[in-house]
Short mmCIF file of C-alpha atoms and ligand atoms in Angstrom, two decimals:
data_model
loop_
_atom_site.label_atom_id
_atom_site.label_comp_id
_atom_site.label_asym_id
_atom_site.label_seq_id
_atom_site.Cartn_x
_atom_site.Cartn_y
_atom_site.Cartn_z
CA UNK A 1 6.57 -10.41 -14.55
CA UNK A 2 3.03 -10.23 -13.32
CA UNK A 3 1.73 -9.13 -16.85
CA UNK A 4 -2.15 -9.47 -15.29
CA UNK A 5 -1.40 -7.81 -11.50
CA UNK A 6 -4.24 -5.10 -11.05
CA UNK A 7 -2.88 -1.98 -9.75
CA UNK A 8 -5.25 0.51 -8.27
CA UNK A 9 -2.68 3.59 -8.56
CA UNK A 10 -3.14 4.59 -11.97
CA UNK A 11 -2.30 7.66 -13.87
CA UNK A 12 -4.55 10.21 -16.09
CA UNK A 13 -2.48 10.63 -18.93
CA UNK A 14 -4.56 13.68 -19.65
CA UNK A 15 -4.08 15.57 -16.25
CA UNK A 16 -0.04 15.21 -16.34
CA UNK A 17 2.30 18.23 -17.39
CA UNK A 18 5.71 16.14 -16.69
CA UNK A 19 5.96 18.10 -14.18
CA UNK A 20 8.61 15.04 -12.89
CA UNK A 21 7.76 15.70 -9.35
CA UNK A 22 6.48 12.08 -9.09
CA UNK A 23 9.40 10.30 -9.75
CA UNK A 24 11.22 11.94 -7.09
CA UNK A 25 8.64 10.72 -3.96
CA UNK A 26 8.38 7.33 -4.93
CA UNK A 27 9.50 5.19 -2.65
CA UNK A 28 10.34 1.83 -4.87
CA UNK A 29 11.83 4.08 -8.09
CA UNK A 30 8.72 2.53 -9.95
CA UNK A 31 8.19 6.15 -12.12
CA UNK A 32 9.69 7.68 -15.11
CA UNK A 33 8.40 10.92 -17.41
CA UNK A 34 9.10 10.30 -21.08
CA UNK A 35 7.53 11.98 -24.15
CA UNK A 36 6.37 14.53 -21.56
CA UNK A 37 4.58 12.13 -19.52
CA UNK A 38 4.85 9.90 -16.75
CA UNK A 39 3.89 6.40 -16.55
CA UNK A 40 4.67 3.37 -14.06
CA UNK A 41 6.48 0.17 -13.88
CA UNK A 42 3.86 -2.13 -12.55
CA UNK A 43 6.20 -4.77 -11.81
CA UNK A 44 7.73 -1.60 -9.51
CA UNK A 45 4.34 -0.42 -8.01
CA UNK A 46 3.70 -0.87 -4.59
CA UNK A 47 -0.18 1.01 -4.69
CA UNK A 48 1.44 2.61 -1.48
CA UNK A 49 -0.41 6.16 -3.20
CA UNK A 50 2.85 8.34 -2.08
CA UNK A 51 2.25 9.69 -5.82
CA UNK A 52 -1.39 10.60 -5.42
CA UNK A 53 -0.52 12.67 -2.38
CA UNK A 54 2.59 14.45 -4.18
CA UNK A 55 1.20 14.81 -7.41
CA UNK A 56 0.61 18.74 -8.31
CA UNK A 57 -2.01 18.07 -10.78
CA UNK A 58 -4.06 15.51 -9.56
CA UNK A 59 -2.79 12.99 -12.12
CA UNK A 60 -2.66 10.08 -10.20
CA UNK A 61 -5.56 8.42 -9.02
CA UNK A 62 -6.78 5.15 -6.97
CA UNK A 63 -9.38 3.09 -9.19
CA UNK A 64 -11.67 1.66 -6.69
CA UNK A 65 -14.93 0.20 -6.85
CA UNK A 66 -18.36 2.34 -7.38
CA UNK A 67 -21.52 1.72 -4.82
CA UNK A 68 -23.17 1.14 -8.07
CA UNK A 69 -21.86 -2.60 -7.82
CA UNK A 70 -24.20 -3.35 -5.37
CA UNK A 71 -26.95 -3.72 -7.77
CA UNK A 72 -25.44 -7.54 -8.69
CA UNK A 73 -25.90 -9.06 -5.43
CA UNK A 74 -29.14 -9.72 -3.51
CA UNK A 75 -27.59 -9.35 -0.89
CA UNK A 76 -24.92 -6.68 0.58
CA UNK A 77 -22.76 -6.18 3.45
CA UNK A 78 -20.66 -3.43 3.97
CA UNK A 79 -17.24 -3.80 5.82
CA UNK A 80 -16.26 -0.11 6.90
CA UNK A 81 -12.15 -0.10 8.21
CA UNK A 82 -11.85 1.79 11.70
CA UNK A 83 -10.45 4.84 9.97
CA UNK A 84 -14.52 5.39 8.66
CA UNK A 85 -14.77 6.49 12.84
CA UNK A 86 -11.92 8.64 12.69
CA UNK A 87 -13.13 10.49 9.54
CA UNK A 88 -16.52 12.01 11.45
CA UNK A 89 -16.28 14.67 14.65
CA UNK A 90 -15.93 12.05 17.87
CA UNK A 91 -19.88 13.77 19.30
CA UNK A 92 -21.14 11.55 16.38
CA UNK A 93 -21.52 7.75 17.54
CA UNK A 94 -20.51 4.80 16.10
CA UNK A 95 -23.28 3.22 15.92
CA UNK A 96 -24.83 6.31 13.88
CA UNK A 97 -22.17 6.57 11.52
CA UNK A 98 -23.24 2.34 11.00
CA UNK A 99 -26.74 2.99 10.28
CA UNK A 100 -25.99 6.19 8.34
CA UNK A 101 -23.79 3.70 5.90
CA UNK A 102 -26.75 0.60 5.59
CA UNK A 103 -28.85 3.42 3.97
CA UNK A 104 -26.42 4.30 1.18
CA UNK A 105 -28.03 0.72 -0.14
CA UNK A 106 -26.78 -2.03 2.42
CA UNK A 107 -28.70 -4.83 4.06
CA UNK A 108 -26.35 -5.24 6.75
CA UNK A 109 -22.62 -4.38 8.62
CA UNK A 110 -19.83 -5.71 10.04
CA UNK A 111 -16.92 -4.02 11.54
CA UNK A 112 -13.78 -4.40 10.40
CA UNK A 113 -12.47 -3.56 14.07
CA UNK A 114 -14.42 -6.26 15.16
CA UNK A 115 -12.49 -9.03 13.03
CA UNK A 116 -8.90 -6.69 14.03
CA UNK A 117 -9.77 -7.58 17.85
CA UNK A 118 -9.69 -11.42 17.48
CA UNK A 119 -6.55 -11.08 14.97
CA UNK A 120 -4.97 -8.83 17.82
CA UNK A 121 -5.51 -11.86 20.15
CA UNK A 122 -4.44 -14.75 17.76
CA UNK A 123 -1.27 -12.51 17.08
CA UNK A 124 -0.45 -12.47 20.72
CA UNK A 125 -0.81 -16.49 21.01
CA UNK A 126 1.43 -16.39 17.65
CA UNK A 127 4.06 -14.62 19.39
CA UNK A 128 3.87 -15.99 22.48
CA UNK A 129 4.84 -19.69 20.40
CA UNK A 130 8.46 -19.46 20.25
CA UNK A 131 8.68 -18.54 16.37
CA UNK A 132 12.99 -18.36 16.79
CA UNK A 133 12.85 -16.34 13.62
CA UNK A 134 13.44 -13.19 14.74
CA UNK A 135 11.21 -9.76 15.03
CA UNK A 136 8.12 -10.76 13.46
CA UNK A 137 6.74 -8.42 10.97
CA UNK A 138 2.81 -7.63 10.68
CA UNK A 139 0.92 -8.64 7.65
CA UNK A 140 -2.06 -6.05 7.74
CA UNK A 141 -0.78 -3.67 5.59
CA UNK A 142 -0.71 -4.91 1.95
CA UNK A 143 1.73 -2.47 1.25
CA UNK A 144 4.42 -3.92 3.54
CA UNK A 145 3.78 -7.21 2.31
CA UNK A 146 4.46 -6.21 -1.27
CA UNK A 147 7.53 -4.23 -0.32
CA UNK A 148 9.05 -7.42 1.36
CA UNK A 149 8.36 -9.43 -1.71
CA UNK A 150 9.81 -7.65 -3.72
CA UNK A 151 12.41 -5.47 -2.32
CA UNK A 152 13.52 -7.45 1.30
CA UNK A 153 12.77 -10.87 -0.06
CA UNK A 154 15.04 -12.32 2.71
CA UNK A 155 12.56 -11.28 5.57
CA UNK A 156 9.33 -13.29 3.88
CA UNK A 157 9.61 -15.61 7.16
CA UNK A 158 9.41 -13.15 9.16
CA UNK A 159 6.57 -11.89 7.60
CA UNK A 160 3.31 -13.30 9.86
CA UNK A 161 1.43 -15.66 7.71
CA UNK A 162 -2.12 -14.20 9.15
CA UNK A 163 -5.45 -12.83 6.83
CA UNK A 164 -6.03 -8.86 7.31
CA UNK A 165 -9.14 -8.06 9.33
CA UNK A 166 -10.59 -6.55 6.13
CA UNK A 167 -10.10 -10.76 4.72
CA UNK A 168 -11.37 -12.36 8.40
CA UNK A 169 -14.68 -9.95 7.97
CA UNK A 170 -15.35 -10.88 4.89
CA UNK A 171 -15.03 -14.75 5.93
CA UNK A 172 -17.15 -14.32 8.92
CA UNK A 173 -20.08 -12.13 7.17
CA UNK A 174 -19.90 -14.84 4.35
CA UNK A 175 -20.11 -17.00 6.89
CA UNK A 176 -22.86 -16.10 8.82
CA UNK A 177 -24.86 -15.54 5.65
CA UNK A 178 -24.15 -18.87 4.06
CA UNK A 179 -27.37 -20.10 3.95
CA UNK A 180 -29.18 -17.25 2.99
CA UNK A 181 -30.34 -17.76 -0.42
CA UNK A 182 -29.38 -15.60 -3.75
CA UNK A 183 -25.88 -14.24 -4.06
CA UNK A 184 -23.93 -12.10 -1.00
CA UNK A 185 -21.92 -9.28 -1.74
CA UNK A 186 -19.09 -8.40 0.80
CA UNK A 187 -17.99 -4.72 0.25
CA UNK A 188 -15.32 -3.16 2.00
CA UNK A 189 -15.40 0.74 3.11
CA UNK A 190 -11.62 1.40 2.69
CA UNK A 191 -9.37 4.61 3.03
CA UNK A 192 -6.59 2.06 1.29
CA UNK A 193 -5.61 2.25 -2.38
CA UNK A 194 -3.26 -0.65 -1.79
CA UNK A 195 -6.28 -2.86 -0.53
CA UNK A 196 -8.29 -2.88 -3.76
CA UNK A 197 -4.82 -4.34 -5.42
CA UNK A 198 -5.30 -6.75 -2.24
CA UNK A 199 -8.42 -7.69 -3.23
CA UNK A 200 -7.63 -8.28 -6.78
CA UNK A 201 -4.39 -9.76 -6.45
CA UNK A 202 -4.73 -11.52 -2.40
CA UNK A 203 -1.06 -12.71 -1.17
CA UNK A 204 -1.30 -15.79 1.05
CA UNK A 205 -4.12 -16.44 -0.06
CA UNK A 206 -5.92 -17.25 -3.50
CA UNK A 207 -9.26 -15.80 -3.60
CA UNK A 208 -10.54 -12.95 -1.40
CA UNK A 209 -13.61 -13.14 -0.21
CA UNK A 210 -14.42 -9.24 -0.40
CA UNK A 211 -16.26 -8.66 -4.05
CA UNK A 212 -15.58 -4.73 -3.74
CA UNK A 213 -13.60 -2.22 -2.52
CA UNK A 214 -15.11 1.14 -2.19
CA UNK A 215 -13.35 4.62 -1.17
CA UNK A 216 -14.09 6.53 1.57
CA UNK A 217 -13.77 9.90 -0.39
CA UNK A 218 -15.94 8.11 -3.23
CA UNK A 219 -19.15 7.94 -0.57
CA UNK A 220 -18.13 10.41 2.09
CA UNK A 221 -20.51 13.47 0.81
CA UNK A 222 -23.41 11.16 0.67
CA UNK A 223 -22.79 9.57 3.89
CA UNK A 224 -22.47 13.55 5.39
CA UNK A 225 -25.57 13.67 4.63
CA UNK A 226 -26.98 10.27 5.40
CA UNK A 227 -25.19 10.86 9.04
CA UNK A 228 -26.92 14.13 9.34
CA UNK A 229 -30.62 12.60 8.73
CA UNK A 230 -30.59 9.31 10.94
CA UNK A 231 -33.89 9.29 13.53
CA UNK A 232 -32.74 6.51 15.07
CA UNK A 233 -29.79 4.94 15.41
CA UNK A 234 -29.22 1.03 15.21
CA UNK A 235 -27.01 -0.91 17.70
CA UNK A 236 -24.61 -1.88 15.12
CA UNK A 237 -21.53 -1.34 17.13
CA UNK A 238 -19.59 -4.55 18.62
CA UNK A 239 -16.06 -3.55 18.25
CA UNK A 240 -14.30 -1.65 21.15
CA UNK A 241 -11.47 0.47 21.71
CA UNK A 242 -9.38 -2.41 21.25
CA UNK A 243 -10.69 -3.06 17.36
CA UNK A 244 -10.89 0.65 16.59
CA UNK A 245 -7.41 1.84 17.50
CA UNK A 246 -5.55 -0.20 14.67
CA UNK A 247 -6.80 2.85 12.58
CA UNK A 248 -4.07 4.33 14.09
CA UNK A 249 -0.14 3.79 13.93
CA UNK A 250 0.39 1.55 17.09
CA UNK A 251 -2.80 0.86 17.81
CA UNK A 252 -2.51 -2.96 16.25
CA UNK A 253 1.17 -2.97 18.32
CA UNK A 254 -0.36 -2.11 21.62
CA UNK A 255 -3.58 -4.28 20.36
CA UNK A 256 -1.42 -7.38 20.15
CA UNK A 257 0.07 -6.20 23.97
CA UNK A 258 3.62 -7.22 22.97
CA UNK A 259 6.24 -5.31 25.21
CA UNK A 260 8.84 -4.88 22.79
CA UNK A 261 7.26 -4.26 19.32
CA UNK A 262 8.03 -1.42 17.74
CA UNK A 263 4.88 1.15 15.48
CA UNK A 264 6.56 2.26 12.16
CA UNK A 265 4.16 4.96 10.05
CA UNK A 266 5.43 6.48 6.76
CA UNK A 267 6.88 4.04 3.82
CA UNK A 268 10.12 6.35 4.06
CA UNK A 269 10.50 4.64 7.79
CA UNK A 270 9.10 1.65 6.84
CA UNK A 271 12.03 1.17 4.07
CA UNK A 272 14.66 2.05 6.18
CA UNK A 273 13.43 -0.36 9.30
CA UNK A 274 12.62 -3.06 6.90
CA UNK A 275 16.76 -2.33 5.69
CA UNK A 276 17.63 -2.13 9.37
CA UNK A 277 15.94 -5.58 10.29
CA UNK A 278 17.47 -7.25 6.93
CA UNK A 279 21.20 -6.03 8.15
CA UNK A 280 20.60 -7.62 12.06
CA UNK A 281 20.81 -4.06 13.42
CA UNK A 282 17.47 -4.33 15.16
CA UNK A 283 17.18 -6.85 18.01
CA UNK A 284 15.57 -7.13 21.14
CA UNK A 285 11.83 -6.56 19.23
CA UNK A 286 9.51 -9.79 19.03
CA UNK A 287 6.70 -7.69 17.16
CA UNK A 288 7.04 -5.09 14.64
CA UNK A 289 3.82 -3.08 13.39
CA UNK A 290 4.25 -1.67 10.04
CA UNK A 291 2.16 1.11 7.97
CA UNK A 292 3.17 2.24 4.94
CA UNK A 293 1.16 5.57 5.53
CA UNK A 294 1.59 8.89 7.17
CA UNK A 295 -0.21 8.10 10.86
CA UNK A 296 -1.57 4.60 10.06
CA UNK A 297 -4.33 4.05 7.92
CA UNK A 298 -6.26 7.27 9.00
CA UNK A 299 -3.42 8.51 6.34
CA UNK A 300 -4.61 5.84 3.63
CA UNK A 301 -5.14 7.90 0.44
CA UNK A 302 -8.86 7.33 0.04
CA UNK A 303 -9.62 8.78 3.18
CA UNK A 304 -10.96 12.85 3.75
CA UNK A 305 -10.23 13.83 6.65
CA UNK A 306 -6.59 15.52 7.70
CA UNK A 307 -4.48 12.14 9.30
CA UNK A 308 -3.85 14.21 12.68
CA UNK A 309 -7.13 15.07 13.00
CA UNK A 310 -8.67 11.57 12.10
CA UNK A 311 -5.79 10.46 14.81
CA UNK A 312 -7.04 12.23 17.34
CA UNK A 313 -10.80 11.60 16.37
CA UNK A 314 -9.81 7.90 17.04
CA UNK A 315 -8.01 8.62 20.03
CA UNK A 316 -10.70 10.51 21.69
CA UNK A 317 -13.22 7.13 20.43
CA UNK A 318 -11.18 5.29 21.66
CA UNK A 319 -11.20 6.86 24.98
CA UNK A 320 -14.78 7.15 25.53
CA UNK A 321 -15.33 3.69 24.71
CA UNK A 322 -12.43 3.18 27.82
CA UNK A 323 -14.41 4.47 30.23
CA UNK A 324 -17.51 2.41 29.11
CA UNK A 325 -14.94 -0.46 30.82
CA UNK A 326 -14.45 -1.41 26.71
CA UNK A 327 -10.52 -1.13 26.24
CA UNK A 328 -10.41 -5.36 26.40
CA UNK A 329 -13.63 -6.86 25.53
CA UNK A 330 -14.83 -8.38 27.90
CA UNK A 331 -15.51 -11.17 25.45
CA UNK A 332 -14.35 -11.57 21.75
CA UNK A 333 -16.57 -10.95 18.90
CA UNK A 334 -17.71 -14.23 17.82
CA UNK A 335 -15.85 -16.41 15.40
CA UNK A 336 -17.77 -18.76 13.49
CA UNK A 337 -15.83 -22.19 13.78
CA UNK A 338 -14.04 -23.51 10.51
CA UNK A 339 -12.71 -19.91 9.04
CA UNK A 340 -8.88 -20.21 8.39
CA UNK A 341 -6.52 -17.39 10.30
CA UNK A 342 -3.51 -18.16 8.72
CA UNK A 343 -2.63 -17.76 5.23
CA UNK A 344 -3.07 -21.28 3.01
CA UNK A 345 -0.32 -20.12 0.07
CA UNK A 346 3.29 -19.54 1.11
CA UNK A 347 4.74 -15.94 -0.80
CA UNK A 348 7.56 -15.83 -2.85
CA UNK A 349 10.52 -13.48 -3.58
CA UNK A 350 9.35 -10.89 -6.07
CA UNK A 351 12.04 -9.68 -6.21
CA UNK A 352 12.08 -6.54 -9.10
CA UNK A 353 16.34 -4.55 -8.30
CA UNK A 354 17.36 -8.17 -9.52
CA UNK A 355 19.60 -7.11 -12.80
CA UNK A 356 19.02 -10.67 -13.76
CA UNK A 357 18.28 -14.04 -11.96
CA UNK A 358 21.73 -15.37 -13.77
CA UNK A 359 24.25 -14.64 -11.16
CA UNK A 360 27.74 -14.08 -13.43
CA UNK A 361 25.44 -11.43 -15.85
CA UNK A 362 23.57 -9.88 -13.47
CA UNK A 363 27.69 -8.86 -11.71
CA UNK A 364 28.76 -8.11 -15.29
CA UNK A 365 25.49 -5.28 -15.54
CA UNK A 366 26.11 -4.06 -11.87
CA UNK A 367 29.80 -3.43 -13.44
CA UNK A 368 28.47 -1.30 -16.14
CA UNK A 369 26.19 -0.01 -14.48
CA UNK A 370 28.98 1.30 -11.77
CA UNK A 371 30.80 2.59 -15.17
CA UNK A 372 27.69 4.35 -16.28
CA UNK A 373 26.81 6.13 -13.23
CA UNK A 374 30.79 7.31 -13.15
CA UNK A 375 30.23 9.00 -16.01
CA UNK A 376 26.86 10.99 -15.30
CA UNK A 377 27.07 14.09 -13.31
CA UNK A 378 25.90 12.76 -10.29
CA UNK A 379 23.28 15.91 -10.23
CA UNK A 380 19.73 13.80 -9.49
CA UNK A 381 18.19 16.40 -11.43
CA UNK A 382 15.67 14.16 -12.91
CA UNK A 383 15.44 16.11 -16.18
CA UNK A 384 16.25 12.46 -17.99
CA UNK A 385 13.29 11.29 -16.94
CA UNK A 386 14.56 8.56 -13.95
CA UNK A 387 15.10 9.84 -10.32
CA UNK A 388 18.38 9.85 -9.89
CA UNK A 389 21.77 9.18 -12.13
CA UNK A 390 21.54 5.64 -10.68
CA UNK A 391 18.52 5.01 -12.07
CA UNK A 392 19.50 5.83 -15.26
CA UNK A 393 22.54 4.26 -15.28
CA UNK A 394 20.03 1.07 -14.31
CA UNK A 395 17.79 1.43 -17.05
CA UNK A 396 20.46 1.99 -19.62
CA UNK A 397 21.92 -1.67 -18.76
CA UNK A 398 18.73 -3.04 -18.99
CA UNK A 399 18.62 -1.81 -22.63
CA UNK A 400 15.48 0.54 -22.20
CA UNK A 401 16.88 3.77 -22.53
CA UNK A 402 20.05 5.27 -23.59
CA UNK A 403 22.45 7.54 -22.29
CA UNK A 404 21.91 10.97 -24.35
CA UNK A 405 18.26 11.16 -22.10
CA UNK A 406 20.80 12.58 -19.86
CA UNK A 407 21.09 16.29 -20.91
CA UNK A 408 24.82 16.84 -20.01
CA UNK A 409 25.36 13.75 -22.06
CA UNK A 410 23.52 15.26 -25.04
CA UNK A 411 25.49 18.32 -24.52
CA UNK A 412 28.87 16.22 -24.97
CA UNK A 413 27.45 14.65 -27.76
CA UNK A 414 26.46 17.77 -29.58
CA UNK A 415 29.48 19.52 -29.32
CA UNK A 416 31.45 16.26 -30.46
CA UNK A 417 29.34 16.28 -33.26
CA UNK A 418 29.58 19.91 -34.26
CA UNK A 419 33.08 19.60 -33.56
CA UNK A 420 33.11 16.60 -36.05
CA UNK A 421 31.36 18.41 -38.70
CA UNK A 422 33.60 21.59 -38.83
CA UNK A 423 36.70 19.05 -38.87
CA UNK A 424 34.63 17.52 -41.77
CA UNK A 425 33.92 20.78 -43.52
CA UNK A 426 37.28 22.27 -43.82
CA UNK A 427 38.24 18.95 -45.09
CA UNK A 428 39.12 18.92 -49.09
CA UNK A 429 39.59 15.63 -50.84
CA UNK A 430 43.19 15.30 -51.98
CA UNK A 431 42.16 15.73 -55.35
CA UNK A 432 40.37 18.79 -55.05
CA UNK A 433 42.88 19.97 -52.01
CA UNK A 434 44.83 23.07 -53.91
S1 SF4 B 501 3.73 14.72 -10.75
FE1 SF4 B 501 3.82 12.83 -12.22
S2 SF4 B 501 1.92 12.21 -12.35
FE2 SF4 B 501 2.07 14.50 -11.40
S3 SF4 B 501 2.00 15.56 -13.47
FE3 SF4 B 501 4.01 15.47 -12.61
S4 SF4 B 501 5.13 13.93 -13.53
FE4 SF4 B 501 2.78 14.19 -14.25
S1 SF4 B 502 -0.62 1.84 6.19
FE1 SF4 B 502 -2.94 0.92 6.10
S2 SF4 B 502 -4.38 2.62 4.33
FE2 SF4 B 502 -2.02 2.63 4.18
S3 SF4 B 502 -1.59 1.29 3.03
FE3 SF4 B 502 -1.42 0.26 4.78
S4 SF4 B 502 -3.17 -0.82 5.06
FE4 SF4 B 502 -3.80 0.45 3.72
#
């Protein structure tokens, strides 16, 4: 299944101590520990970065693109996530940060926050048209989109089929620079590991307009020095408080101005709300903003600042912009004609928890799984390298392991064998038995 699917989140096996901490924290049970090392089940991984946050040995990491990639293009444009503004004291202006970013080797910058404003307006319009699908779910967080595809495919119809602010920014830049001779490289400056995956395996579109995703943490040191050295700030900040607020939880929800919206952050809460939506337990809600990271993108695994501090900085910047009457931009950032804001490809179910595509076989396997689970101690200790006894039972019916991975089952087996050996030892062939 999806053998060529690229994952940003990976394991550095040389650092892994096999401690099993990550298997418990993975929201999709995508990690196992075997032979003293963790490994990730690719089709289950949603690149949420939870294991990066929880691994005490720093063995999980997100692969992103290096700044050196810029040399392959004649003209380069940085498209920074609104979260970048949360990484520097609020007294440092957005213009100063953007000017410093340019000095790292970019020819221009375009704020993703500006594209977020355009998409806020589009989402408002989309919600205004009676879709008749129940609560509509934001598709701006790629982890949520992947989670719906793999675990909640019945909710695929409720995802708003709109491209992300990152993708729209890249399309705007490409349109603006379309007559420029030579190659144009567009680079997202990202707090998000899943965006790296999203650019390589886009959902809803066939090809991303982004050429590379550079982690904020990878350029932070250099950027901080550059921020301190800016002499003349360029006037590069076009986004208002509305777009900047997308960095934190409830930013998108409020920007869409839906009275009946809820904002959910943190992967466990996201899963809980998706379960409730699937079961029809959430009513009278038009719009659900969902962010996999705690606090929203400010909590992304490639960000540097503490998410609570970053959120506070973002809110302070929003207030400042509001004082300058920028809460609602008098005019939305310019959207060049001909840019499609919607997905062009339908999303399909990629359910990974199905035991088999044949219903009868799946039911039989489910029964076997229940029997095996009943025979396991139910301690969910993780010593087998699976996150729970149920997960081990599933691995066994899938033919990936055997029940003696369970230490209790292994002891039982050793006891049985010992009894058998003692019985055999005292047994004499009839001809010798006097
Ligand atoms: S948390 Fe997972 S990846 Fe990190 S050392 Fe423990 S087993 Fe290895
Ligand atoms: S909340 Fe933001 S940073 Fe975190 S996974 Fe979603 S889009 Fe990426």
